[in-house]
CSV table of C-alpha atoms and ligand atoms in Angstrom, one decimal:
chain,number,residue,atom,x,y,z
F,1,MET,CA,0.0,0.0,0.0
F,2,SER,CA,1.1,3.5,-0.7
F,3,LYS,CA,2.8,5.2,2.3
F,4,ASP,CA,1.1,8.5,1.3
F,5,LEU,CA,-2.4,7.3,2.3
F,6,LYS,CA,-4.0,9.0,5.3
F,7,PRO,CA,-4.5,7.0,8.6
F,8,ARG,CA,-8.3,6.7,8.0
F,9,THR,CA,-7.7,5.0,4.7
F,10,ARG,CA,-4.9,2.8,6.1
F,11,ALA,CA,-7.2,1.7,9.0
F,12,VAL,CA,-9.7,0.3,6.4
F,13,HIS,CA,-7.4,-1.3,3.8
F,14,ALA,CA,-3.8,-1.8,5.1
F,15,GLY,CA,-2.7,-5.4,5.7
F,16,THR,CA,-5.4,-7.1,3.7
F,17,ARG,CA,-4.4,-10.6,2.5
F,18,ARG,CA,-7.0,-12.0,0.1
F,19,SER,CA,-7.4,-15.7,-0.4
F,20,GLN,CA,-7.9,-17.2,-3.8
F,21,TYR,CA,-11.7,-16.5,-3.4
F,22,GLY,CA,-11.2,-12.7,-3.4
F,23,GLU,CA,-13.4,-12.1,-0.3
F,24,VAL,CA,-14.2,-8.5,0.6
F,25,SER,CA,-14.3,-9.0,4.4
F,26,GLU,CA,-11.0,-10.4,5.8
F,27,ALA,CA,-10.9,-14.2,6.2
F,28,ILE,CA,-10.6,-15.8,9.6
F,29,PHE,CA,-7.9,-18.5,9.3
F,30,LEU,CA,-9.1,-20.5,12.3
F,31,THR,CA,-6.2,-23.0,12.3
F,32,GLN,CA,-3.4,-23.7,14.7
F,33,GLY,CA,-1.1,-25.3,12.2
F,34,PHE,CA,-0.2,-25.2,8.5
F,35,VAL,CA,0.4,-28.1,6.1
F,36,TYR,CA,3.8,-28.3,4.4
F,37,GLU,CA,4.1,-29.7,0.9
F,38,SER,CA,7.1,-31.7,1.7
F,39,ALA,CA,9.5,-32.6,4.6
F,40,GLU,CA,12.0,-30.3,2.9
F,41,GLN,CA,9.6,-27.4,3.0
F,42,ALA,CA,8.9,-27.9,6.7
F,43,GLU,CA,12.6,-28.0,7.4
F,44,SER,CA,13.3,-24.8,5.5
F,45,ARG,CA,10.4,-23.0,7.1
F,46,PHE,CA,11.7,-23.8,10.5
F,47,ILE,CA,15.1,-22.4,9.5
F,48,GLU,CA,13.5,-19.1,8.3
F,49,ALA,CA,9.8,-18.5,7.6
F,50,GLY,CA,9.1,-15.9,4.8
F,51,PRO,CA,6.6,-13.1,5.4
F,52,ASP,CA,3.7,-15.2,4.1
F,53,GLU,CA,4.7,-18.5,5.6
F,54,PHE,CA,3.3,-19.7,8.8
F,55,ILE,CA,4.2,-22.6,11.2
F,56,TYR,CA,2.0,-22.5,14.3
F,57,ALA,CA,-0.6,-20.0,15.5
F,58,ARG,CA,1.4,-19.1,18.6
F,59,TYR,CA,4.1,-17.9,16.2
F,60,GLY,CA,1.8,-16.2,13.7
F,61,ASN,CA,-1.3,-16.7,11.6
F,62,PRO,CA,-2.6,-14.9,8.4
F,63,THR,CA,-5.5,-13.2,10.1
F,64,VAL,CA,-3.3,-12.1,13.0
F,65,ALA,CA,-0.7,-10.8,10.5
F,66,MET,CA,-3.4,-8.8,8.8
F,67,PHE,CA,-4.2,-7.1,12.1
F,68,GLU,CA,-0.6,-6.5,12.9
F,69,GLU,CA,0.1,-4.9,9.5
F,70,ARG,CA,-3.0,-2.8,9.6
F,71,ILE,CA,-2.3,-1.3,13.0
F,72,ALA,CA,1.4,-0.8,12.2
F,73,ALA,CA,0.4,1.1,9.0
F,74,LEU,CA,-2.1,3.2,11.0
F,75,GLU,CA,0.5,4.1,13.6
F,76,GLY,CA,3.3,4.6,11.2
F,77,ALA,CA,5.3,1.9,13.0
F,78,GLU,CA,7.7,-0.5,11.3
F,79,ASP,CA,6.2,-3.6,12.9
F,80,ALA,CA,3.7,-4.9,15.4
F,81,PHE,CA,3.1,-8.0,17.5
F,82,ALA,CA,-0.5,-8.9,18.5
F,83,THR,CA,-1.2,-10.3,21.9
F,84,ALA,CA,-3.9,-12.1,23.8
F,85,SER,CA,-4.8,-9.1,25.9
F,86,GLY,CA,-3.5,-5.6,26.7
F,87,MET,CA,-1.7,-7.0,29.8
F,88,ALA,CA,0.0,-9.6,27.6
F,89,ALA,CA,1.3,-6.7,25.6
F,90,VAL,CA,2.4,-4.6,28.6
F,91,SER,CA,4.1,-7.5,30.4
F,92,GLY,CA,5.5,-9.0,27.2
F,93,ALA,CA,7.0,-5.7,26.0
F,94,LEU,CA,8.7,-5.1,29.4
F,95,SER,CA,9.7,-8.7,30.2
F,96,SER,CA,11.1,-9.4,26.7
F,97,MET,CA,13.6,-6.5,27.0
F,98,LEU,CA,14.5,-6.4,30.7
F,99,LYS,CA,16.9,-8.5,32.7
F,100,ALA,CA,18.0,-8.7,36.4
F,101,GLY,CA,19.9,-5.6,37.4
F,102,ASP,CA,18.1,-3.3,34.9
F,103,HIS,CA,16.5,0.0,36.1
F,104,VAL,CA,13.1,1.2,35.0
F,105,VAL,CA,11.4,4.6,35.8
F,106,SER,CA,7.6,4.5,35.7
F,107,ALA,CA,4.8,7.0,36.3
F,108,ARG,CA,2.9,6.0,39.5
F,109,ALA,CA,-0.6,6.6,38.1
F,110,LEU,CA,-1.1,3.4,36.3
F,111,PHE,CA,-3.8,0.9,35.4
F,112,GLY,CA,-3.9,-1.6,38.4
F,113,SER,CA,-2.5,-4.5,36.5
F,114,CYS,CA,0.3,-2.4,35.0
F,115,LEU,CA,1.3,-1.3,38.5
F,116,TYR,CA,1.3,-5.0,39.6
F,117,VAL,CA,3.6,-6.0,36.7
F,118,LEU,CA,6.1,-3.2,37.5
F,119,GLU,CA,5.9,-3.2,41.3
F,120,ASP,CA,5.4,-6.9,42.1
F,121,ILE,CA,6.6,-9.0,39.2
F,122,LEU,CA,9.5,-7.3,37.6
F,123,THR,CA,11.1,-6.5,41.0
F,124,ARG,CA,10.9,-10.2,41.9
F,125,PHE,CA,13.2,-10.9,38.9
F,126,GLY,CA,15.7,-8.3,40.1
F,127,VAL,CA,14.6,-5.3,38.1
F,128,GLU,CA,14.7,-2.0,40.0
F,129,VAL,CA,11.7,0.2,39.5
F,130,THR,CA,11.5,3.9,40.5
F,131,PHE,CA,8.0,5.5,40.5
F,132,VAL,CA,7.5,9.2,39.7
F,133,ASP,CA,4.6,11.7,39.4
F,134,GLY,CA,4.2,11.4,35.6
F,135,ALA,CA,3.2,15.0,35.2
F,136,ASP,CA,6.3,16.4,37.0
F,137,LEU,CA,9.2,16.6,34.5
F,138,ALA,CA,11.7,17.4,37.4
F,139,GLN,CA,10.9,14.0,38.9
F,140,TRP,CA,11.5,12.2,35.7
F,141,GLU,CA,14.8,14.0,35.2
F,142,ALA,CA,15.9,13.2,38.7
F,143,ALA,CA,14.9,9.5,38.5
F,144,ILE,CA,16.3,8.6,35.0
F,145,ARG,CA,19.9,7.4,35.4
F,146,ASP,CA,22.7,6.4,33.2
F,147,ASP,CA,21.8,2.7,33.8
F,148,THR,CA,18.0,3.2,33.2
F,149,ALA,CA,17.0,0.7,30.5
F,150,ALA,CA,13.4,1.9,30.1
F,151,VAL,CA,10.8,4.4,31.1
F,152,PHE,CA,7.1,3.4,31.1
F,153,PHE,CA,3.9,5.5,31.4
F,154,GLU,CA,0.3,5.8,30.3
F,155,SER,CA,0.1,8.9,28.2
F,156,ILE,CA,-3.2,9.6,29.9
F,157,SER,CA,-3.6,8.0,33.3
F,158,ASN,CA,-6.6,6.1,34.7
F,159,PRO,CA,-8.9,7.4,36.2
F,160,THR,CA,-7.7,10.9,37.0
F,161,LEU,CA,-6.7,11.7,33.4
F,162,GLN,CA,-3.3,13.1,34.1
F,163,VAL,CA,-1.3,13.7,30.9
F,164,VAL,CA,2.4,12.8,30.5
F,165,ASP,CA,4.4,15.0,28.2
F,166,ILE,CA,5.6,12.3,25.7
F,167,ALA,CA,8.1,14.5,23.9
F,168,SER,CA,9.8,15.9,27.0
F,169,VAL,CA,10.0,12.6,28.9
F,170,SER,CA,11.3,10.9,25.7
F,171,ARG,CA,14.1,13.6,25.4
F,172,LEU,CA,15.1,13.0,29.0
F,173,ALA,CA,15.1,9.2,28.5
F,174,HIS,CA,17.0,9.2,25.2
F,175,ALA,CA,19.6,11.5,26.7
F,176,LYS,CA,20.4,8.6,29.0
F,177,GLY,CA,20.0,5.9,26.4
F,178,ALA,CA,16.7,4.5,27.9
F,179,ARG,CA,13.9,3.1,25.8
F,180,VAL,CA,10.5,4.8,26.0
F,181,LEU,CA,7.4,2.6,26.3
F,182,VAL,CA,4.0,4.2,26.2
F,183,ASP,CA,0.7,2.6,27.1
F,184,ASN,CA,-1.4,4.7,24.8
F,185,VAL,CA,-4.9,3.3,25.6
F,186,PHE,CA,-6.7,6.4,26.9
F,187,ALA,CA,-5.1,8.6,24.2
F,188,THR,CA,-6.3,6.3,21.4
F,189,PRO,CA,-4.6,5.7,18.0
F,190,VAL,CA,-6.9,8.5,16.7
F,191,TRP,CA,-5.7,11.4,18.8
F,192,SER,CA,-2.2,10.3,19.7
F,193,ASP,CA,0.9,10.1,17.6
F,194,ALA,CA,3.3,8.9,20.3
F,195,PHE,CA,5.9,7.7,17.8
F,196,ALA,CA,6.3,11.1,16.3
F,197,GLN,CA,6.6,12.6,19.8
F,198,GLY,CA,9.5,10.3,20.7
F,199,ALA,CA,8.1,6.9,21.9
F,200,ASP,CA,10.1,3.9,21.0
F,201,VAL,CA,7.4,1.3,21.8
F,202,VAL,CA,3.7,1.9,21.8
F,203,ILE,CA,1.3,-0.5,23.5
F,204,TYR,CA,-2.5,-0.8,23.2
F,205,SER,CA,-5.1,-2.8,24.9
F,206,ALA,CA,-7.1,-3.6,21.8
F,207,THR,CA,-9.9,-4.5,24.1
F,208,LYS,CA,-10.7,-0.8,24.4
F,209,HIS,CA,-11.2,1.5,21.4
F,210,ILE,CA,-9.9,-0.9,18.8
F,211,ASP,CA,-12.6,-3.5,19.4
F,212,GLY,CA,-14.8,-0.7,20.7
F,213,GLN,CA,-17.8,-2.9,21.1
F,214,GLY,CA,-17.0,-5.0,24.1
F,215,ARG,CA,-16.4,-8.4,22.4
F,216,ALA,CA,-12.9,-9.6,22.8
F,217,LEU,CA,-9.7,-9.1,24.8
F,218,GLY,CA,-6.6,-8.3,22.8
F,219,GLY,CA,-3.5,-6.2,22.7
F,220,VAL,CA,-0.6,-5.0,20.5
F,221,ILE,CA,3.0,-4.0,20.8
F,222,LEU,CA,4.3,-1.6,18.2
F,223,GLY,CA,7.9,-0.7,17.5
F,224,THR,CA,10.9,-1.1,15.1
F,225,GLN,CA,11.1,-4.3,13.1
F,226,GLU,CA,14.3,-5.1,15.0
F,227,PHE,CA,12.6,-4.8,18.4
F,228,ILE,CA,9.4,-6.6,17.4
F,229,ARG,CA,11.0,-9.5,15.6
F,230,LYS,CA,14.3,-9.9,17.6
F,231,THR,CA,13.1,-9.1,21.1
F,232,VAL,CA,9.3,-9.3,21.4
F,233,GLU,CA,8.5,-12.2,19.0
F,234,PRO,CA,10.8,-14.8,20.5
F,235,TYR,CA,9.5,-14.0,24.0
F,236,MET,CA,5.8,-13.9,23.0
F,237,LYS,CA,5.9,-17.0,20.8
F,238,HIS,CA,7.6,-19.1,23.5
F,239,THR,CA,5.6,-17.8,26.5
F,240,GLY,CA,2.2,-18.1,24.8
F,241,GLY,CA,0.6,-14.6,24.9
F,242,SER,CA,-0.2,-14.5,21.1
F,243,MET,CA,-3.5,-13.2,19.8
F,244,SER,CA,-6.0,-15.8,18.5
F,245,PRO,CA,-7.1,-15.6,14.8
F,246,PHE,CA,-10.7,-15.0,15.8
F,247,THR,CA,-9.7,-12.1,18.0
F,248,ALA,CA,-7.5,-10.7,15.2
F,249,TRP,CA,-10.6,-10.7,12.9
F,250,VAL,CA,-12.7,-8.8,15.5
F,251,MET,CA,-9.9,-6.3,15.9
F,252,LEU,CA,-9.4,-5.9,12.1
F,253,LYS,CA,-13.1,-5.1,11.7
F,254,GLY,CA,-12.9,-2.8,14.8
F,255,LEU,CA,-10.0,-0.8,13.2
F,256,GLU,CA,-12.2,0.0,10.2
F,257,THR,CA,-14.7,2.0,12.3
F,258,MET,CA,-12.5,3.1,15.1
F,259,ASP,CA,-11.9,6.6,13.8
F,260,LEU,CA,-15.6,7.2,13.4
F,261,ARG,CA,-16.4,5.9,16.8
F,262,VAL,CA,-13.6,7.7,18.6
F,263,ARG,CA,-14.5,11.0,17.0
F,264,ALA,CA,-18.2,10.6,17.9
F,265,GLN,CA,-17.3,9.5,21.5
F,266,THR,CA,-14.9,12.5,21.8
F,267,ALA,CA,-17.5,15.0,20.6
F,268,ASN,CA,-20.0,13.5,23.1
F,269,ALA,CA,-17.4,13.6,25.9
F,270,THR,CA,-16.5,17.2,25.2
F,271,ALA,CA,-20.2,18.3,25.2
F,272,ILE,CA,-20.8,16.4,28.5
F,273,ALA,CA,-17.7,17.8,30.2
F,274,LYS,CA,-18.8,21.4,29.2
F,275,ALA,CA,-22.4,20.8,30.3
F,276,LEU,CA,-21.5,19.3,33.6
F,277,TYR,CA,-18.7,21.8,34.4
F,278,GLY,CA,-19.7,23.8,37.5
F,279,HIS,CA,-22.7,21.6,38.3
F,280,ASP,CA,-23.8,22.2,41.9
F,281,LYS,CA,-23.7,18.5,42.8
F,282,LEU,CA,-20.0,18.2,41.6
F,283,LEU,CA,-16.7,19.1,43.2
F,284,GLN,CA,-15.0,18.9,39.8
F,285,VAL,CA,-15.2,17.6,36.2
F,286,ILE,CA,-11.9,16.2,35.0
F,287,TYR,CA,-11.5,16.1,31.2
F,288,PRO,CA,-8.3,16.7,29.3
F,289,GLY,CA,-10.2,18.7,26.6
F,290,LEU,CA,-11.6,21.3,29.1
F,291,GLU,CA,-9.7,24.5,29.3
F,292,THR,CA,-9.7,24.1,33.1
F,293,HIS,CA,-7.6,20.9,32.9
F,294,PRO,CA,-4.3,21.9,34.5
F,295,GLN,CA,-2.5,20.5,31.4
F,296,TYR,CA,-4.8,21.9,28.8
F,297,ASP,CA,-2.0,23.4,26.7
F,298,LEU,CA,-0.1,20.1,26.7
F,299,VAL,CA,-3.3,18.2,25.7
F,300,LYS,CA,-3.9,20.6,22.8
F,301,ALA,CA,-0.3,20.2,21.6
F,302,GLN,CA,0.0,16.5,22.1
F,303,MET,CA,-3.5,15.3,21.1
F,304,GLY,CA,-5.6,18.2,19.9
F,305,GLU,CA,-8.7,16.7,21.6
F,306,GLY,CA,-9.5,15.5,25.1
F,307,GLY,CA,-10.4,11.8,24.3
F,308,THR,CA,-13.3,9.7,25.2
F,309,VAL,CA,-13.1,9.5,29.0
F,310,LEU,CA,-14.0,12.0,31.7
F,311,SER,CA,-14.2,11.7,35.4
F,312,ILE,CA,-16.5,13.6,37.8
F,313,ASP,CA,-16.2,13.9,41.6
F,314,LEU,CA,-19.6,14.1,43.4
F,315,LYS,CA,-19.9,16.2,46.5
F,316,GLY,CA,-21.6,13.6,48.6
F,317,GLY,CA,-18.8,11.0,48.4
F,318,LYS,CA,-19.5,7.3,48.0
F,319,GLU,CA,-23.2,7.5,48.9
F,320,ALA,CA,-23.9,10.2,46.3
F,321,ALA,CA,-21.7,8.3,43.7
F,322,PHE,CA,-23.7,5.1,44.2
F,323,ARG,CA,-27.1,6.9,44.1
F,324,PHE,CA,-25.9,8.6,40.9
F,325,LEU,CA,-24.8,5.3,39.3
F,326,ASN,CA,-27.9,3.5,40.3
F,327,ALA,CA,-30.1,6.2,38.8
F,328,ILE,CA,-28.3,6.0,35.4
F,329,GLU,CA,-30.6,4.6,32.7
F,330,VAL,CA,-28.8,4.8,29.3
F,331,GLY,CA,-25.2,4.2,30.4
F,332,VAL,CA,-24.2,0.9,32.0
F,333,ILE,CA,-22.2,0.2,35.2
F,334,SER,CA,-19.1,-1.7,34.1
F,335,ASN,CA,-15.3,-1.3,34.0
F,336,ASN,CA,-14.4,-1.5,30.4
F,337,LEU,CA,-13.8,1.7,28.4
F,338,GLY,CA,-13.6,2.9,24.8
F,339,ASP,CA,-16.9,1.1,24.1
F,340,ALA,CA,-19.7,2.3,21.8
F,341,LYS,CA,-21.9,2.1,25.0
F,342,THR,CA,-21.4,4.7,27.7
F,343,ILE,CA,-19.8,2.9,30.7
F,344,LEU,CA,-19.6,4.3,34.2
F,345,THR,CA,-17.2,3.1,36.8
F,346,HIS,CA,-16.6,3.8,40.5
F,347,PRO,CA,-12.8,3.3,40.7
F,348,ALA,CA,-12.5,3.5,44.5
F,349,THR,CA,-14.6,0.4,45.1
F,350,THR,CA,-13.8,-1.5,41.9
F,351,THR,CA,-10.8,-1.1,39.6
F,352,HIS,CA,-8.7,0.6,42.4
F,353,GLN,CA,-10.3,-1.1,45.4
F,354,ARG,CA,-7.2,-2.8,46.5
F,355,LEU,CA,-5.0,0.3,46.5
F,356,PRO,CA,-4.1,1.4,50.1
F,357,GLN,CA,-5.8,4.6,51.2
F,358,ASP,CA,-2.7,6.7,51.0
F,359,GLN,CA,-2.1,5.8,47.4
F,360,LYS,CA,-5.8,6.5,46.6
F,361,ASP,CA,-5.3,9.9,48.2
F,362,ALA,CA,-2.1,10.5,46.3
F,363,LEU,CA,-3.7,9.6,43.0
F,364,GLY,CA,-6.9,11.6,43.6
F,365,ILE,CA,-9.1,8.5,43.7
F,366,THR,CA,-11.7,10.0,46.0
F,367,PRO,CA,-14.9,8.3,47.3
F,368,GLY,CA,-17.1,10.5,45.0
F,369,LEU,CA,-15.1,9.9,41.8
F,370,VAL,CA,-16.9,8.3,38.9
F,371,ARG,CA,-15.2,7.6,35.6
F,372,ILE,CA,-17.3,7.9,32.5
F,373,SER,CA,-16.2,6.3,29.2
F,374,VAL,CA,-18.5,8.1,26.8
F,375,GLY,CA,-20.1,6.1,24.0
F,376,ILE,CA,-21.6,6.9,20.6
F,377,GLU,CA,-25.2,7.3,21.8
F,378,ASP,CA,-27.2,10.5,21.1
F,379,GLU,CA,-25.6,13.4,22.9
F,380,ALA,CA,-29.0,14.8,24.2
F,381,ASP,CA,-30.0,11.4,25.6
F,382,LEU,CA,-26.6,11.0,27.4
F,383,LEU,CA,-26.9,14.5,28.9
F,384,ALA,CA,-30.4,14.0,30.0
F,385,ASP,CA,-29.4,10.7,31.6
F,386,LEU,CA,-26.4,12.1,33.4
F,387,GLU,CA,-28.2,15.3,34.6
F,388,GLY,CA,-31.2,13.3,35.7
F,389,ALA,CA,-29.1,10.9,37.7
F,390,LEU,CA,-27.2,13.8,39.3
F,391,ALA,CA,-30.4,15.4,40.3
F,392,ARG,CA,-31.3,12.1,42.1
F,393,SER,CA,-27.8,11.7,43.6
A,401,PLP,C1,-7.4,-2.0,30.0
A,401,PLP,C2,-6.0,-1.5,30.1
A,401,PLP,C3,-4.9,-2.4,30.1
A,401,PLP,C4,-5.0,-3.8,30.0
A,401,PLP,O1,-5.7,-4.3,28.9
A,401,PLP,P1,-6.5,-5.7,28.9
A,401,PLP,O2,-6.9,-5.9,27.4
A,401,PLP,O3,-7.6,-5.6,29.8
A,401,PLP,O4,-5.5,-6.8,29.3
A,401,PLP,C5,-3.6,-1.8,30.1
A,401,PLP,N1,-3.5,-0.5,30.2
A,401,PLP,C6,-4.5,0.4,30.2
A,401,PLP,C7,-4.3,1.9,30.3
A,401,PLP,C8,-5.8,-0.1,30.1
A,401,PLP,O5,-6.9,0.8,30.1
């Protein structure tokens, strides 16, 4: 495919491999293995498999390869490896490149499972991890050392929507020779161009906006061909975190409509954040696309738009938050995000329940905080739903 095509075109067409039947919709090659024409062919494929030659689905599969090529083209990355979940991508990217004695600097505001991988698993294998406030460049600068192998952060944190300055952190990391790994889920492939801003490795949970319709778990690691094929692939194919062909097909179809969905979700989120701002039942509305967000200038420069998720903090604490959630009629109470359906989450009692109180306080996860992943429903219906529930909170 021409490199000049725009992302929206690449997201629909890139990576397509048609079978002899010329199907329009991508085929699902639901097979673990592949038949060789001869013993010699099997032998040579095990020595080196060509780009269109497959051995076993844990190593690669035509449908999975289509997804990898499509998202790599969309992101402008050299290569991609698709994984069974977002966490297989996060843990695989880190574990494949780190060894005992390495030093990692990470933002503290992380998705719970990412925090567990960095704080509990990597350290068990002798990796030293320093946590910093991701929004404070002085802390990054102080923490990144000559022997730092990697820095890791979520470009927008969950659930308090703190934004990390990708370009500045990358400059600090690269000055010390450290690799920059960005979990870009909240920023979405539509609004974020993390590679252009300095990231070396970009990770997505495809479960979120890429599927976007709540069907399948998946993930992807994007980077240079050297990193993906020499570092990530050997680790993933031998440890078993590869994406299934069926999931790859779901994600391929998801990529085709992701841009439309994310734009519609973002427009709804922006309208809701503006409408709820200053509401007398709320302590605050947190949305990166609101001028009152403390990092609004960075958001404008780094993403242009505020994304699909906002958080609100109800004045009445947990009781008010629960009354609000239980009064919602259009949105659903769940913990996924990036979905076509509006999803509301109470982080303090669900996704972040196990965090000790001092860490909840430090991250701003208050008893009244509700995260809203805004869907593609009609804006007026969503506003009426949220305002009605607030009135009953
Ligand atoms: C959901 C999520 C993950 C994990 O993805 P799964 O597909 O659920 O394994 C990692 N990071 C962030 C920021 C997420 O939102």
